[in-house]
mmCIF file of N, CA and C in Angstrom:
data_model
loop_
_atom_site.group_PDB
_atom_site.id
_atom_site.type_symbol
_atom_site.label_atom_id
_atom_site.label_comp_id
_atom_site.label_asym_id
_atom_site.label_seq_id
_atom_site.Cartn_x
_atom_site.Cartn_y
_atom_site.Cartn_z
ATOM 1 N N MET A 782 103.410 79.295 96.654
ATOM 2 C CA MET A 782 103.858 80.315 97.578
ATOM 3 C C MET A 782 102.699 81.012 98.177
ATOM 4 N N SER A 783 101.897 81.574 97.196
ATOM 5 C CA SER A 783 100.714 82.266 97.736
ATOM 6 C C SER A 783 99.740 81.389 98.389
ATOM 7 N N ASN A 784 99.479 80.221 98.029
ATOM 8 C CA ASN A 784 98.576 79.268 98.723
ATOM 9 C C ASN A 784 99.060 78.984 100.031
ATOM 10 N N GLY A 785 100.373 78.794 100.366
ATOM 11 C CA GLY A 785 100.973 78.416 101.634
ATOM 12 C C GLY A 785 100.730 79.669 102.489
ATOM 13 N N GLU A 786 100.944 81.077 102.035
ATOM 14 C CA GLU A 786 100.797 82.226 102.842
ATOM 15 C C GLU A 786 99.265 82.250 103.378
ATOM 16 N N HIS A 787 98.381 82.018 102.268
ATOM 17 C CA HIS A 787 97.024 82.033 102.717
ATOM 18 C C HIS A 787 96.594 81.166 103.654
ATOM 19 N N ARG A 788 97.073 79.931 103.561
ATOM 20 C CA ARG A 788 96.764 78.885 104.510
ATOM 21 C C ARG A 788 97.391 79.368 105.905
ATOM 22 N N SER A 789 98.550 79.810 106.045
ATOM 23 C CA SER A 789 99.151 80.309 107.270
ATOM 24 C C SER A 789 98.381 81.245 107.792
ATOM 25 N N ARG A 790 97.828 82.241 107.051
ATOM 26 C CA ARG A 790 97.126 83.295 107.465
ATOM 27 C C ARG A 790 95.713 83.010 108.093
ATOM 28 N N ARG A 791 95.185 81.906 107.454
ATOM 29 C CA ARG A 791 93.835 81.527 107.722
ATOM 30 C C ARG A 791 94.073 80.680 109.089
ATOM 31 N N ARG A 792 95.252 79.803 109.237
ATOM 32 C CA ARG A 792 95.302 79.253 110.402
ATOM 33 C C ARG A 792 95.635 80.186 111.664
ATOM 34 N N ARG A 793 96.299 81.234 111.341
ATOM 35 C CA ARG A 793 96.509 82.179 112.429
ATOM 36 C C ARG A 793 95.318 82.733 112.896
ATOM 37 N N LEU A 794 94.362 83.119 111.973
ATOM 38 C CA LEU A 794 92.971 83.624 112.289
ATOM 39 C C LEU A 794 92.305 82.702 113.016
ATOM 40 N N VAL A 795 92.263 81.300 112.797
ATOM 41 C CA VAL A 795 91.466 80.324 113.547
ATOM 42 C C VAL A 795 92.059 80.386 115.017
ATOM 43 N N ALA A 796 93.444 80.470 115.029
ATOM 44 C CA ALA A 796 94.169 80.214 116.394
ATOM 45 C C ALA A 796 93.508 81.599 117.144
ATOM 46 N N VAL A 797 93.501 82.802 116.560
ATOM 47 C CA VAL A 797 93.192 83.815 117.374
ATOM 48 C C VAL A 797 91.584 83.721 117.875
ATOM 49 N N ILE A 798 90.736 83.237 116.871
ATOM 50 C CA ILE A 798 89.310 83.080 117.267
ATOM 51 C C ILE A 798 89.176 82.072 118.529
ATOM 52 N N VAL A 799 89.959 80.983 118.386
ATOM 53 C CA VAL A 799 89.815 79.795 119.417
ATOM 54 C C VAL A 799 90.343 80.635 120.690
ATOM 55 N N GLY A 800 91.418 81.264 120.615
ATOM 56 C CA GLY A 800 92.160 81.787 121.907
ATOM 57 C C GLY A 800 90.944 82.943 122.430
ATOM 58 N N PHE A 801 90.236 83.557 121.653
ATOM 59 C CA PHE A 801 89.457 84.736 122.333
ATOM 60 C C PHE A 801 88.071 83.781 122.802
ATOM 61 N N LEU A 802 87.735 82.747 122.246
ATOM 62 C CA LEU A 802 86.514 81.980 122.737
ATOM 63 C C LEU A 802 87.040 81.390 124.096
ATOM 64 N N VAL A 803 88.184 80.784 124.081
ATOM 65 C CA VAL A 803 88.747 80.247 125.365
ATOM 66 C C VAL A 803 88.822 81.292 126.581
ATOM 67 N N ALA A 804 89.373 82.518 126.045
ATOM 68 C CA ALA A 804 89.282 83.533 127.207
ATOM 69 C C ALA A 804 87.940 84.028 127.520
ATOM 70 N N LEU A 805 87.117 84.137 126.722
ATOM 71 C CA LEU A 805 85.830 84.359 127.025
ATOM 72 C C LEU A 805 85.172 83.399 127.976
ATOM 73 N N PHE A 806 85.244 82.042 127.579
ATOM 74 C CA PHE A 806 84.704 81.008 128.391
ATOM 75 C C PHE A 806 85.436 81.147 129.846
ATOM 76 N N LEU A 807 86.564 81.333 129.953
ATOM 77 C CA LEU A 807 87.154 81.454 131.316
ATOM 78 C C LEU A 807 86.685 82.546 132.072
ATOM 79 N N THR A 808 86.493 83.705 131.351
ATOM 80 C CA THR A 808 86.037 84.934 132.046
ATOM 81 C C THR A 808 84.562 84.708 132.517
ATOM 82 N N ALA A 809 83.784 84.060 131.618
ATOM 83 C CA ALA A 809 82.302 83.753 132.154
ATOM 84 C C ALA A 809 82.488 82.797 133.433
ATOM 85 N N ALA A 810 83.297 81.762 133.386
ATOM 86 C CA ALA A 810 83.356 80.818 134.336
ATOM 87 C C ALA A 810 83.681 81.486 135.890
ATOM 88 N N VAL A 811 84.854 82.551 135.690
ATOM 89 C CA VAL A 811 85.191 83.130 136.872
ATOM 90 C C VAL A 811 84.227 84.090 137.343
ATOM 91 N N LEU A 812 83.312 84.735 136.382
ATOM 92 C CA LEU A 812 82.094 85.592 136.818
ATOM 93 C C LEU A 812 81.098 84.776 137.428
ATOM 94 N N LEU A 813 80.854 83.575 137.111
ATOM 95 C CA LEU A 813 79.894 82.753 137.571
ATOM 96 C C LEU A 813 80.356 82.319 139.085
ATOM 97 N N ILE A 814 81.585 82.065 139.232
ATOM 98 C CA ILE A 814 82.091 81.770 140.516
ATOM 99 C C ILE A 814 82.207 82.782 141.377
ATOM 100 N N TRP A 815 82.397 83.990 140.862
ATOM 101 C CA TRP A 815 82.546 85.210 141.746
ATOM 102 C C TRP A 815 81.055 85.504 142.248
ATOM 103 N N VAL A 816 80.096 85.383 141.415
ATOM 104 C CA VAL A 816 78.713 85.710 141.777
ATOM 105 C C VAL A 816 78.123 84.728 142.830
ATOM 106 N N LYS A 817 78.523 83.496 142.598
ATOM 107 C CA LYS A 817 78.112 82.388 143.628
ATOM 108 C C LYS A 817 78.885 82.612 144.778
#
């Protein structure tokens, strides 16, 4: 039970990090296009 919860929490953390990186990449791309 505890192991499953820990795995779910870690998976959620990874999802949050990936989402943050994607958002940051999209923001950088938009800024580059805007500057150009």
